[in-house]
Amino acid sequence: RKEVEQDPGPFNVPEGATVAFNCTYSNSASQSFFWYRQDCRKEPKLLMSVYSSGNEDGRFTAQLNRASQYISLLIRDSKLSDSATYLCVVNMRLGGRGGADGLTFGKGTHLIIQP
Amino acid sequence: DGGITQSPKYLFRKEGQNVTLSCEQNLNHDAMYWYRQDPGQGLRLIYYSQIVNDFQKGDIAEGYSVSREKKESFPLTVTSAQKNPTAFYLCASSPNGHSGANVLTFGAGSRLTVL
């Protein structure tokens, strides 16, 4: 049973380009969605939460499509420093209750920005 | 600065030995978590604690034990019963254990290798 699925990549993208990747989730009742960034051999760090109406933080835009059960991350004007693995995280508990123990992590999408 | 401190960063263990990984936070967070990350895999929850003196098994608790005697501390013991202990171990915390929208803050991780 695959609950949170991501394309592992790697996505090789030239600097300055726009890149987007998706994450699908299996539980239609999921309420909380996040993107985390993980650098090689480091801990994950929150990139952004994903809200129902979509949200933007600088060059990063996150979208939620409940009907098709996926979230997306768009990176504009990509920088070399954007190279990392991007983890999709979904609260799979019914109604989003129960705390962070209900979070399910995707395996991550590896992004390489090339000069 | 507030944060989560894990130690040791690297640890080597012989088969049959127990080892304890330390996790300390000064964020005043109620909930703490232990995850395991294997290459090409998503994070998997080992144990979590939503309040002092209480903890719950996660998805892969077999071969591990924890304690939560203080709010700041949540040590993980990897016992000899754990069949494949070599992995990257991540400790995390969140402000409140009962909200599905909680964001996790991670420590820098402990990399355990069994020789």
PDB file of C-alpha atoms in Angstrom:
ATOM      1  CA  ARG A   1       0.000   0.000   0.000  1.00  0.00           C
ATOM      2  CA  LYS A   2       1.579   3.245  -1.111  1.00  0.00           C
ATOM      3  CA  GLU A   3       0.192   6.173   0.848  1.00  0.00           C
ATOM      4  CA  VAL A   4       2.355   9.079  -0.281  1.00  0.00           C
ATOM      5  CA  GLU A   5       4.061   8.763  -3.635  1.00  0.00           C
ATOM      6  CA  GLN A   6       6.698  10.939  -5.236  1.00  0.00           C
ATOM      7  CA  ASP A   7       8.779  10.651  -8.365  1.00  0.00           C
ATOM      8  CA  PRO A   8      12.277  10.013  -6.959  1.00  0.00           C
ATOM      9  CA  GLY A   9      13.986  11.797  -9.869  1.00  0.00           C
ATOM     10  CA  PRO A  10      16.601  13.024 -10.137  1.00  0.00           C
ATOM     11  CA  PHE A  11      15.306  16.130 -11.848  1.00  0.00           C
ATOM     12  CA  ASN A  12      18.251  17.804 -13.580  1.00  0.00           C
ATOM     13  CA  VAL A  13      17.346  21.437 -14.220  1.00  0.00           C
ATOM     14  CA  PRO A  14      19.460  24.366 -15.499  1.00  0.00           C
ATOM     15  CA  GLU A  15      19.891  27.307 -13.196  1.00  0.00           C
ATOM     16  CA  GLY A  16      17.182  29.906 -13.681  1.00  0.00           C
ATOM     17  CA  ALA A  17      14.603  27.443 -14.964  1.00  0.00           C
ATOM     18  CA  THR A  18      11.233  26.651 -13.438  1.00  0.00           C
ATOM     19  CA  VAL A  19      10.676  23.177 -12.084  1.00  0.00           C
ATOM     20  CA  ALA A  20       7.598  21.520 -10.657  1.00  0.00           C
ATOM     21  CA  PHE A  21       6.911  18.184  -9.078  1.00  0.00           C
ATOM     22  CA  ASN A  22       3.899  16.470  -7.632  1.00  0.00           C
ATOM     23  CA  CYS A  23       3.067  14.180  -4.781  1.00  0.00           C
ATOM     24  CA  THR A  24      -0.012  11.955  -4.620  1.00  0.00           C
ATOM     25  CA  TYR A  25      -1.651  10.726  -1.425  1.00  0.00           C
ATOM     26  CA  SER A  26      -4.073   7.897  -0.831  1.00  0.00           C
ATOM     27  CA  ASN A  27      -6.274   9.135   2.034  1.00  0.00           C
ATOM     28  CA  SER A  28      -8.956  11.480   0.751  1.00  0.00           C
ATOM     29  CA  ALA A  29      -9.643  12.641   4.323  1.00  0.00           C
ATOM     30  CA  SER A  30      -6.110  14.007   4.789  1.00  0.00           C
ATOM     31  CA  GLN A  31      -6.125  17.568   6.102  1.00  0.00           C
ATOM     32  CA  SER A  32      -2.526  18.680   6.565  1.00  0.00           C
ATOM     33  CA  PHE A  33       0.140  18.845   3.890  1.00  0.00           C
ATOM     34  CA  PHE A  34       3.739  19.988   3.929  1.00  0.00           C
ATOM     35  CA  TRP A  35       6.875  20.190   1.848  1.00  0.00           C
ATOM     36  CA  TYR A  36      10.174  19.606   3.624  1.00  0.00           C
ATOM     37  CA  ARG A  37      13.630  20.050   2.161  1.00  0.00           C
ATOM     38  CA  GLN A  38      16.463  17.669   3.002  1.00  0.00           C
ATOM     39  CA  ASP A  39      20.062  18.285   2.035  1.00  0.00           C
ATOM     40  CA  CYS A  40      22.410  15.341   1.600  1.00  0.00           C
ATOM     41  CA  ARG A  41      23.087  13.621   4.933  1.00  0.00           C
ATOM     42  CA  LYS A  42      21.261  16.359   6.848  1.00  0.00           C
ATOM     43  CA  GLU A  43      17.952  16.595   8.661  1.00  0.00           C
ATOM     44  CA  PRO A  44      14.698  17.590   6.930  1.00  0.00           C
ATOM     45  CA  LYS A  45      13.626  21.197   7.339  1.00  0.00           C
ATOM     46  CA  LEU A  46      10.190  22.637   6.741  1.00  0.00           C
ATOM     47  CA  LEU A  47       9.976  24.411   3.407  1.00  0.00           C
ATOM     48  CA  MET A  48       6.306  25.298   3.514  1.00  0.00           C
ATOM     49  CA  SER A  49       2.888  24.143   4.584  1.00  0.00           C
ATOM     50  CA  VAL A  50       0.325  23.654   1.823  1.00  0.00           C
ATOM     51  CA  TYR A  51      -3.015  25.403   2.177  1.00  0.00           C
ATOM     52  CA  SER A  52      -6.253  24.619   0.394  1.00  0.00           C
ATOM     53  CA  SER A  53      -6.181  27.805  -1.655  1.00  0.00           C
ATOM     54  CA  GLY A  54      -2.532  27.406  -2.588  1.00  0.00           C
ATOM     55  CA  ASN A  55       0.251  29.513  -1.180  1.00  0.00           C
ATOM     56  CA  GLU A  56       3.423  31.197  -2.243  1.00  0.00           C
ATOM     57  CA  ASP A  57       6.667  31.960  -0.459  1.00  0.00           C
ATOM     58  CA  GLY A  58       9.071  33.882  -2.637  1.00  0.00           C
ATOM     59  CA  ARG A  59      10.077  31.657  -5.536  1.00  0.00           C
ATOM     60  CA  PHE A  60       8.152  28.691  -4.175  1.00  0.00           C
ATOM     61  CA  THR A  61       4.481  27.950  -4.823  1.00  0.00           C
ATOM     62  CA  ALA A  62       2.537  25.057  -3.311  1.00  0.00           C
ATOM     63  CA  GLN A  63      -0.814  23.857  -4.573  1.00  0.00           C
ATOM     64  CA  LEU A  64      -3.336  21.321  -3.310  1.00  0.00           C
ATOM     65  CA  ASN A  65      -5.728  19.439  -5.578  1.00  0.00           C
ATOM     66  CA  ARG A  66      -8.152  17.560  -3.351  1.00  0.00           C
ATOM     67  CA  ALA A  67     -10.185  16.104  -6.192  1.00  0.00           C
ATOM     68  CA  SER A  68      -7.149  14.356  -7.674  1.00  0.00           C
ATOM     69  CA  GLN A  69      -5.426  13.927  -4.305  1.00  0.00           C
ATOM     70  CA  TYR A  70      -2.115  15.510  -5.056  1.00  0.00           C
ATOM     71  CA  ILE A  71      -0.010  18.425  -3.951  1.00  0.00           C
ATOM     72  CA  SER A  72       2.556  20.200  -6.060  1.00  0.00           C
ATOM     73  CA  LEU A  73       5.628  22.337  -5.561  1.00  0.00           C
ATOM     74  CA  LEU A  74       6.762  24.881  -8.129  1.00  0.00           C
ATOM     75  CA  ILE A  75      10.170  26.529  -7.950  1.00  0.00           C
ATOM     76  CA  ARG A  76      10.760  29.562 -10.146  1.00  0.00           C
ATOM     77  CA  ASP A  77      14.136  31.028 -11.117  1.00  0.00           C
ATOM     78  CA  SER A  78      15.909  28.035  -9.628  1.00  0.00           C
ATOM     79  CA  LYS A  79      19.224  28.563  -7.823  1.00  0.00           C
ATOM     80  CA  LEU A  80      22.128  26.196  -7.335  1.00  0.00           C
ATOM     81  CA  SER A  81      21.271  26.231  -3.629  1.00  0.00           C
ATOM     82  CA  ASP A  82      17.866  24.702  -4.396  1.00  0.00           C
ATOM     83  CA  SER A  83      19.584  21.373  -5.074  1.00  0.00           C
ATOM     84  CA  ALA A  84      18.207  19.009  -2.451  1.00  0.00           C
ATOM     85  CA  THR A  85      15.665  16.287  -1.865  1.00  0.00           C
ATOM     86  CA  TYR A  86      12.105  17.526  -1.405  1.00  0.00           C
ATOM     87  CA  LEU A  87       9.904  15.478   0.887  1.00  0.00           C
ATOM     88  CA  CYS A  88       6.136  15.467   0.640  1.00  0.00           C
ATOM     89  CA  VAL A  89       4.470  14.992   4.026  1.00  0.00           C
ATOM     90  CA  VAL A  90       0.782  14.297   4.607  1.00  0.00           C
ATOM     91  CA  ASN A  91      -1.243  13.842   7.761  1.00  0.00           C
ATOM     92  CA  MET A  92      -3.061  10.631   6.957  1.00  0.00           C
ATOM     93  CA  ARG A  93      -5.246  10.531  10.031  1.00  0.00           C
ATOM     94  CA  LEU A  94      -8.953  10.892   9.535  1.00  0.00           C
ATOM     95  CA  GLY A  95      -9.808  14.530   9.948  1.00  0.00           C
ATOM     96  CA  GLY A  96      -6.175  15.401  10.524  1.00  0.00           C
ATOM     97  CA  ARG A  97      -6.357  14.619  14.214  1.00  0.00           C
ATOM     98  CA  GLY A  98      -3.799  13.010  16.455  1.00  0.00           C
ATOM     99  CA  GLY A  99      -0.686  15.042  16.114  1.00  0.00           C
ATOM    100  CA  ALA A 100       2.436  14.651  14.092  1.00  0.00           C
ATOM    101  CA  ASP A 101       2.427  10.887  14.683  1.00  0.00           C
ATOM    102  CA  GLY A 102      -0.144  10.782  11.888  1.00  0.00           C
ATOM    103  CA  LEU A 103       2.322  12.201   9.379  1.00  0.00           C
ATOM    104  CA  THR A 104       3.412  10.038   6.459  1.00  0.00           C
ATOM    105  CA  PHE A 105       6.549  10.942   4.559  1.00  0.00           C
ATOM    106  CA  GLY A 106       7.128  10.392   0.881  1.00  0.00           C
ATOM    107  CA  LYS A 107      10.490   9.023  -0.224  1.00  0.00           C
ATOM    108  CA  GLY A 108      11.432  12.372  -1.687  1.00  0.00           C
ATOM    109  CA  THR A 109      12.203  13.899  -5.071  1.00  0.00           C
ATOM    110  CA  HIS A 110      15.856  14.608  -5.769  1.00  0.00           C
ATOM    111  CA  LEU A 111      16.478  17.933  -7.509  1.00  0.00           C
ATOM    112  CA  ILE A 112      19.805  18.919  -9.067  1.00  0.00           C
ATOM    113  CA  ILE A 113      20.227  22.471 -10.335  1.00  0.00           C
ATOM    114  CA  GLN A 114      22.993  22.673 -12.900  1.00  0.00           C
ATOM    115  CA  PRO A 115      25.068  25.800 -13.609  1.00  0.00           C
TER     116      PRO A 115
ATOM    117  CA  ASP B   1      19.125  29.589  20.073  1.00  0.00           C
ATOM    118  CA  GLY B   2      16.370  27.024  20.557  1.00  0.00           C
ATOM    119  CA  GLY B   3      16.697  23.689  18.893  1.00  0.00           C
ATOM    120  CA  ILE B   4      17.134  19.952  19.139  1.00  0.00           C
ATOM    121  CA  THR B   5      20.474  18.366  19.922  1.00  0.00           C
ATOM    122  CA  GLN B   6      21.194  14.774  19.036  1.00  0.00           C
ATOM    123  CA  SER B   7      24.267  12.861  20.065  1.00  0.00           C
ATOM    124  CA  PRO B   8      26.383  11.181  19.034  1.00  0.00           C
ATOM    125  CA  LYS B   9      26.442  12.245  15.396  1.00  0.00           C
ATOM    126  CA  TYR B  10      28.148   9.022  14.335  1.00  0.00           C
ATOM    127  CA  LEU B  11      28.134   5.732  16.200  1.00  0.00           C
ATOM    128  CA  PHE B  12      29.560   2.318  15.493  1.00  0.00           C
ATOM    129  CA  ARG B  13      28.297  -0.718  17.297  1.00  0.00           C
ATOM    130  CA  LYS B  14      29.107  -4.375  17.324  1.00  0.00           C
ATOM    131  CA  GLU B  15      26.329  -6.868  16.821  1.00  0.00           C
ATOM    132  CA  GLY B  16      24.659  -7.844  20.070  1.00  0.00           C
ATOM    133  CA  GLN B  17      25.284  -4.521  21.787  1.00  0.00           C
ATOM    134  CA  ASN B  18      22.642  -2.077  22.921  1.00  0.00           C
ATOM    135  CA  VAL B  19      23.216   1.593  22.175  1.00  0.00           C
ATOM    136  CA  THR B  20      21.410   4.706  23.375  1.00  0.00           C
ATOM    137  CA  LEU B  21      20.943   7.811  21.228  1.00  0.00           C
ATOM    138  CA  SER B  22      20.406  11.093  23.012  1.00  0.00           C
ATOM    139  CA  CYS B  23      17.854  13.752  22.037  1.00  0.00           C
ATOM    140  CA  GLU B  24      17.460  17.024  23.949  1.00  0.00           C
ATOM    141  CA  GLN B  25      15.260  19.991  23.018  1.00  0.00           C
ATOM    142  CA  ASN B  26      14.982  23.487  24.493  1.00  0.00           C
ATOM    143  CA  LEU B  27      11.980  24.554  22.416  1.00  0.00           C
ATOM    144  CA  ASN B  28       9.507  23.805  25.226  1.00  0.00           C
ATOM    145  CA  HIS B  29       7.711  21.436  22.863  1.00  0.00           C
ATOM    146  CA  ASP B  30       5.317  18.898  24.335  1.00  0.00           C
ATOM    147  CA  ALA B  31       5.702  16.177  21.730  1.00  0.00           C
ATOM    148  CA  MET B  32       8.837  14.344  20.654  1.00  0.00           C
ATOM    149  CA  TYR B  33       9.422  11.700  18.002  1.00  0.00           C
ATOM    150  CA  TRP B  34      12.012   9.252  16.760  1.00  0.00           C
ATOM    151  CA  TYR B  35      12.273   8.385  13.072  1.00  0.00           C
ATOM    152  CA  ARG B  36      14.486   6.100  11.109  1.00  0.00           C
ATOM    153  CA  GLN B  37      15.615   6.857   7.554  1.00  0.00           C
ATOM    154  CA  ASP B  38      17.109   4.264   5.238  1.00  0.00           C
ATOM    155  CA  PRO B  39      18.569   5.039   1.793  1.00  0.00           C
ATOM    156  CA  GLY B  40      15.827   5.629  -0.749  1.00  0.00           C
ATOM    157  CA  GLN B  41      13.136   5.309   1.899  1.00  0.00           C
ATOM    158  CA  GLY B  42      10.760   7.700   3.555  1.00  0.00           C
ATOM    159  CA  LEU B  43      11.061   8.461   7.243  1.00  0.00           C
ATOM    160  CA  ARG B  44       9.452   5.808   9.420  1.00  0.00           C
ATOM    161  CA  LEU B  45       8.164   6.494  12.923  1.00  0.00           C
ATOM    162  CA  ILE B  46       9.702   4.407  15.708  1.00  0.00           C
ATOM    163  CA  TYR B  47       8.254   5.904  18.908  1.00  0.00           C
ATOM    164  CA  TYR B  48       6.611   9.131  19.946  1.00  0.00           C
ATOM    165  CA  SER B  49       5.689  10.904  23.143  1.00  0.00           C
ATOM    166  CA  GLN B  50       2.999  13.547  23.450  1.00  0.00           C
ATOM    167  CA  ILE B  51       3.618  14.284  27.117  1.00  0.00           C
ATOM    168  CA  VAL B  52       6.115  13.560  29.861  1.00  0.00           C
ATOM    169  CA  ASN B  53       6.014  10.018  31.263  1.00  0.00           C
ATOM    170  CA  ASP B  54       3.993   8.740  28.326  1.00  0.00           C
ATOM    171  CA  PHE B  55       5.029   7.324  24.965  1.00  0.00           C
ATOM    172  CA  GLN B  56       3.536   5.277  22.166  1.00  0.00           C
ATOM    173  CA  LYS B  57       4.844   2.811  19.613  1.00  0.00           C
ATOM    174  CA  GLY B  58       5.118   3.978  16.064  1.00  0.00           C
ATOM    175  CA  ASP B  59       5.145   1.871  12.926  1.00  0.00           C
ATOM    176  CA  ILE B  60       8.466   0.110  13.545  1.00  0.00           C
ATOM    177  CA  ALA B  61       8.964  -0.060  17.331  1.00  0.00           C
ATOM    178  CA  GLU B  62      10.280  -3.623  17.526  1.00  0.00           C
ATOM    179  CA  GLY B  63      13.836  -3.735  18.827  1.00  0.00           C
ATOM    180  CA  TYR B  64      13.736  -0.200  20.215  1.00  0.00           C
ATOM    181  CA  SER B  65      12.892   1.357  23.577  1.00  0.00           C
ATOM    182  CA  VAL B  66      12.429   4.928  24.814  1.00  0.00           C
ATOM    183  CA  SER B  67      11.800   6.915  27.964  1.00  0.00           C
ATOM    184  CA  ARG B  68      10.362  10.377  28.602  1.00  0.00           C
ATOM    185  CA  GLU B  69      11.240  11.317  32.162  1.00  0.00           C
ATOM    186  CA  LYS B  70      11.744  14.992  31.353  1.00  0.00           C
ATOM    187  CA  LYS B  71      10.031  17.252  28.861  1.00  0.00           C
ATOM    188  CA  GLU B  72      13.363  18.143  27.285  1.00  0.00           C
ATOM    189  CA  SER B  73      14.717  14.642  26.804  1.00  0.00           C
ATOM    190  CA  PHE B  74      13.650  11.619  24.745  1.00  0.00           C
ATOM    191  CA  PRO B  75      16.464   9.048  24.475  1.00  0.00           C
ATOM    192  CA  LEU B  76      16.200   6.065  22.135  1.00  0.00           C
ATOM    193  CA  THR B  77      17.823   2.699  22.862  1.00  0.00           C
ATOM    194  CA  VAL B  78      18.546   0.447  19.934  1.00  0.00           C
ATOM    195  CA  THR B  79      18.615  -3.047  21.388  1.00  0.00           C
ATOM    196  CA  SER B  80      20.280  -6.186  20.111  1.00  0.00           C
ATOM    197  CA  ALA B  81      16.813  -7.395  19.116  1.00  0.00           C
ATOM    198  CA  GLN B  82      16.687  -4.873  16.259  1.00  0.00           C
ATOM    199  CA  LYS B  83      17.539  -6.939  13.169  1.00  0.00           C
ATOM    200  CA  ASN B  84      18.781  -4.163  10.888  1.00  0.00           C
ATOM    201  CA  PRO B  85      19.885  -1.262  13.089  1.00  0.00           C
ATOM    202  CA  THR B  86      22.211   0.447  10.624  1.00  0.00           C
ATOM    203  CA  ALA B  87      20.358   3.636   9.662  1.00  0.00           C
ATOM    204  CA  PHE B  88      20.093   7.395  10.062  1.00  0.00           C
ATOM    205  CA  TYR B  89      18.080   8.204  13.194  1.00  0.00           C
ATOM    206  CA  LEU B  90      16.226  11.487  13.451  1.00  0.00           C
ATOM    207  CA  CYS B  91      14.670  12.975  16.553  1.00  0.00           C
ATOM    208  CA  ALA B  92      11.946  15.607  16.145  1.00  0.00           C
ATOM    209  CA  SER B  93       9.623  17.683  18.255  1.00  0.00           C
ATOM    210  CA  SER B  94       6.392  19.621  17.797  1.00  0.00           C
ATOM    211  CA  PRO B  95       4.637  22.171  19.999  1.00  0.00           C
ATOM    212  CA  ASN B  96       1.569  20.125  20.788  1.00  0.00           C
ATOM    213  CA  GLY B  97       0.998  16.439  20.264  1.00  0.00           C
ATOM    214  CA  HIS B  98      -2.690  16.697  19.502  1.00  0.00           C
ATOM    215  CA  SER B  99      -2.916  18.971  16.494  1.00  0.00           C
ATOM    216  CA  GLY B 100      -2.717  17.478  13.050  1.00  0.00           C
ATOM    217  CA  ALA B 101      -1.246  20.677  11.679  1.00  0.00           C
ATOM    218  CA  ASN B 102       1.850  20.493  13.803  1.00  0.00           C
ATOM    219  CA  VAL B 103       5.138  21.184  12.163  1.00  0.00           C
ATOM    220  CA  LEU B 104       8.127  19.059  13.073  1.00  0.00           C
ATOM    221  CA  THR B 105      11.520  20.435  14.011  1.00  0.00           C
ATOM    222  CA  PHE B 106      14.296  17.908  13.536  1.00  0.00           C
ATOM    223  CA  GLY B 107      17.641  17.360  15.167  1.00  0.00           C
ATOM    224  CA  ALA B 108      20.735  16.889  13.002  1.00  0.00           C
ATOM    225  CA  GLY B 109      20.493  13.122  13.262  1.00  0.00           C
ATOM    226  CA  SER B 110      22.595  10.215  14.492  1.00  0.00           C
ATOM    227  CA  ARG B 111      24.117   7.828  11.996  1.00  0.00           C
ATOM    228  CA  LEU B 112      24.417   4.329  13.451  1.00  0.00           C
ATOM    229  CA  THR B 113      26.500   1.642  11.799  1.00  0.00           C
ATOM    230  CA  VAL B 114      26.573  -1.923  13.064  1.00  0.00           C
ATOM    231  CA  LEU B 115      29.825  -3.688  12.317  1.00  0.00           C
TER     232      LEU B 115
END
